[in-house]
Amino acid sequence: MFVRQNQQQFRNSNADVQIFYGSAPYSGSVVTEYSWTKPPGVSHVYMMLIGSGGENNFGAGSEGGGSGAVTVWYGSAQNVPDTLQVTPSTGNAVNTTVSYIGSSTTALLTANAAVTSTAGTAMTANQFAASGFFQSVAGQAGAS
């Protein structure tokens, strides 16, 4: 829908803005995973995850696609692991997640994707969410 472009308007001498996009919409089971490394010297981290919207459901009626959930976390950098795995949504009901990869994979934040006209549900707060300012908002269902 929107052209992927370098977001220079968010950058200044005091910010390190990184944007991660999923693979092409509706590309089957292809999931893009990125590794994020905490920049040296940062004091705070802000993460915003957006779940993908659902496909319109023309076969079952004339509903539009539901919207994905939006999850935001802001907190002290000392509460964030040095390396995280970021998995953006692909548009196939795949959730956007930020995970810690240790002895096992632990999802820290999730923005649930919509499934056709059903909206993405809000994330339930976990232990990581309690370490900063957290909010997760459900998407809106598609309408006829």
Short mmCIF file of C-alpha atoms in Angstrom, two decimals:
data_model
loop_
_atom_site.label_atom_id
_atom_site.label_comp_id
_atom_site.label_asym_id
_atom_site.label_seq_id
_atom_site.Cartn_x
_atom_site.Cartn_y
_atom_site.Cartn_z
CA MET A 1 0.00 0.00 0.00
CA PHE A 2 2.75 2.45 0.93
CA VAL A 3 6.11 2.59 -0.77
CA ARG A 4 8.96 1.45 1.46
CA GLN A 5 11.28 4.38 1.85
CA ASN A 6 14.05 5.59 4.08
CA GLN A 7 12.47 7.43 7.00
CA GLN A 8 14.93 10.30 7.39
CA GLN A 9 12.36 12.58 9.03
CA PHE A 10 12.66 10.45 12.21
CA ARG A 11 16.43 10.70 12.46
CA ASN A 12 18.46 13.27 14.31
CA SER A 13 21.76 13.26 16.13
CA ASN A 14 20.17 11.73 19.25
CA ALA A 15 18.03 8.94 17.78
CA ASP A 16 18.71 5.59 16.14
CA VAL A 17 15.48 4.68 14.35
CA GLN A 18 15.23 1.22 12.80
CA ILE A 19 12.21 0.06 10.80
CA PHE A 20 11.66 -3.60 9.91
CA TYR A 21 9.29 -4.65 7.12
CA GLY A 22 7.81 -8.10 6.51
CA SER A 23 8.15 -9.94 3.24
CA ALA A 24 5.85 -9.20 0.31
CA PRO A 25 2.17 -9.30 1.27
CA TYR A 26 0.51 -12.69 1.02
CA SER A 27 3.74 -14.45 0.10
CA GLY A 28 2.68 -17.80 1.47
CA SER A 29 4.73 -19.17 4.34
CA VAL A 30 7.73 -16.88 3.76
CA VAL A 31 8.59 -15.15 7.05
CA THR A 32 11.38 -12.60 7.31
CA GLU A 33 13.34 -12.59 10.57
CA TYR A 34 15.74 -9.83 11.55
CA SER A 35 18.31 -9.64 14.29
CA TRP A 36 18.29 -6.39 16.28
CA THR A 37 21.30 -5.41 18.37
CA LYS A 38 20.92 -2.73 21.01
CA PRO A 39 23.06 0.27 19.98
CA PRO A 40 25.83 1.14 22.44
CA GLY A 41 25.13 3.98 24.84
CA VAL A 42 21.35 4.08 24.50
CA SER A 43 19.37 4.90 27.63
CA HIS A 44 15.80 4.19 26.44
CA VAL A 45 14.12 1.99 23.87
CA TYR A 46 10.76 2.52 22.16
CA MET A 47 9.17 -0.34 20.21
CA MET A 48 5.98 -0.17 18.18
CA LEU A 49 4.67 -3.36 16.57
CA ILE A 50 1.83 -3.36 14.04
CA GLY A 51 0.03 -6.58 13.11
CA SER A 52 -1.01 -6.99 9.50
CA GLY A 53 -4.54 -6.41 8.29
CA GLY A 54 -6.71 -9.25 7.05
CA GLU A 55 -7.69 -10.02 3.50
CA ASN A 56 -11.08 -8.88 2.33
CA ASN A 57 -13.48 -11.77 2.52
CA PHE A 58 -15.31 -11.51 -0.80
CA GLY A 59 -16.17 -15.21 -0.94
CA ALA A 60 -18.20 -15.11 2.29
CA GLY A 61 -19.80 -11.72 1.79
CA SER A 62 -18.60 -8.24 1.09
CA GLU A 63 -16.62 -7.53 4.27
CA GLY A 64 -13.42 -5.56 4.20
CA GLY A 65 -10.35 -6.89 5.95
CA GLY A 66 -9.94 -6.35 9.69
CA SER A 67 -7.01 -4.35 11.04
CA GLY A 68 -4.15 -5.77 13.05
CA ALA A 69 -3.41 -4.95 16.68
CA VAL A 70 -0.85 -2.31 17.68
CA THR A 71 1.50 -2.90 20.62
CA VAL A 72 3.80 -0.25 22.09
CA TRP A 73 6.53 -0.59 24.73
CA TYR A 74 8.84 2.11 26.08
CA GLY A 75 11.36 1.64 28.83
CA SER A 76 14.90 1.71 30.08
CA ALA A 77 17.48 0.12 27.79
CA GLN A 78 18.85 -1.87 30.74
CA ASN A 79 15.61 -3.90 30.69
CA VAL A 80 16.10 -4.92 27.05
CA PRO A 81 18.33 -7.86 26.06
CA ASP A 82 21.34 -6.96 23.89
CA THR A 83 20.05 -8.96 20.90
CA LEU A 84 16.45 -9.56 19.84
CA GLN A 85 14.76 -11.32 16.94
CA VAL A 86 12.19 -9.21 15.08
CA THR A 87 9.61 -11.00 12.94
CA PRO A 88 7.33 -8.57 11.06
CA SER A 89 3.92 -9.76 9.93
CA THR A 90 3.58 -10.96 6.35
CA GLY A 91 -0.13 -10.40 5.88
CA ASN A 92 -1.07 -14.08 6.17
CA ALA A 93 -2.38 -13.98 9.75
CA VAL A 94 1.24 -14.11 10.95
CA ASN A 95 1.76 -12.00 14.07
CA THR A 96 4.49 -9.40 14.42
CA THR A 97 6.78 -10.45 17.27
CA VAL A 98 9.88 -9.34 19.12
CA SER A 99 11.57 -12.30 20.80
CA TYR A 100 14.58 -13.07 22.93
CA ILE A 101 16.64 -16.02 21.70
CA GLY A 102 18.35 -17.74 24.63
CA SER A 103 18.22 -21.40 25.58
CA SER A 104 14.66 -21.16 24.24
CA THR A 105 12.77 -18.53 22.23
CA THR A 106 10.70 -16.19 24.40
CA ALA A 107 8.23 -13.78 22.79
CA LEU A 108 8.55 -10.44 24.56
CA LEU A 109 6.03 -8.44 22.52
CA THR A 110 3.38 -9.39 19.98
CA ALA A 111 1.03 -7.47 17.68
CA ASN A 112 -1.59 -9.94 16.52
CA ALA A 113 -2.56 -9.96 12.86
CA ALA A 114 -6.11 -9.87 11.60
CA VAL A 115 -7.63 -12.96 10.01
CA THR A 116 -9.83 -11.95 7.04
CA SER A 117 -12.48 -9.62 8.52
CA THR A 118 -11.73 -10.53 12.17
CA ALA A 119 -9.57 -7.95 13.94
CA GLY A 120 -6.23 -8.74 15.55
CA THR A 121 -6.57 -9.17 19.32
CA ALA A 122 -4.60 -7.12 21.83
CA MET A 123 -1.59 -8.74 23.50
CA THR A 124 -1.93 -9.86 27.10
CA ALA A 125 0.76 -8.22 29.23
CA ASN A 126 3.63 -10.49 30.26
CA GLN A 127 6.67 -10.04 32.55
CA PHE A 128 8.58 -8.00 29.95
CA ALA A 129 5.63 -5.65 29.45
CA ALA A 130 5.76 -4.84 33.16
CA SER A 131 9.36 -3.57 32.86
CA GLY A 132 8.31 -0.40 31.02
CA PHE A 133 5.31 1.50 29.72
CA PHE A 134 3.13 -0.94 27.77
CA GLN A 135 -0.07 -0.72 25.77
CA SER A 136 -1.65 -3.07 23.27
CA VAL A 137 -4.77 -2.11 21.34
CA ALA A 138 -6.93 -4.55 19.38
CA GLY A 139 -7.62 -3.91 15.72
CA GLN A 140 -11.04 -3.16 14.27
CA ALA A 141 -13.15 -5.78 12.52
CA GLY A 142 -13.85 -5.41 8.82
CA ALA A 143 -17.24 -4.08 7.85
CA SER A 144 -19.58 -4.70 4.93
#
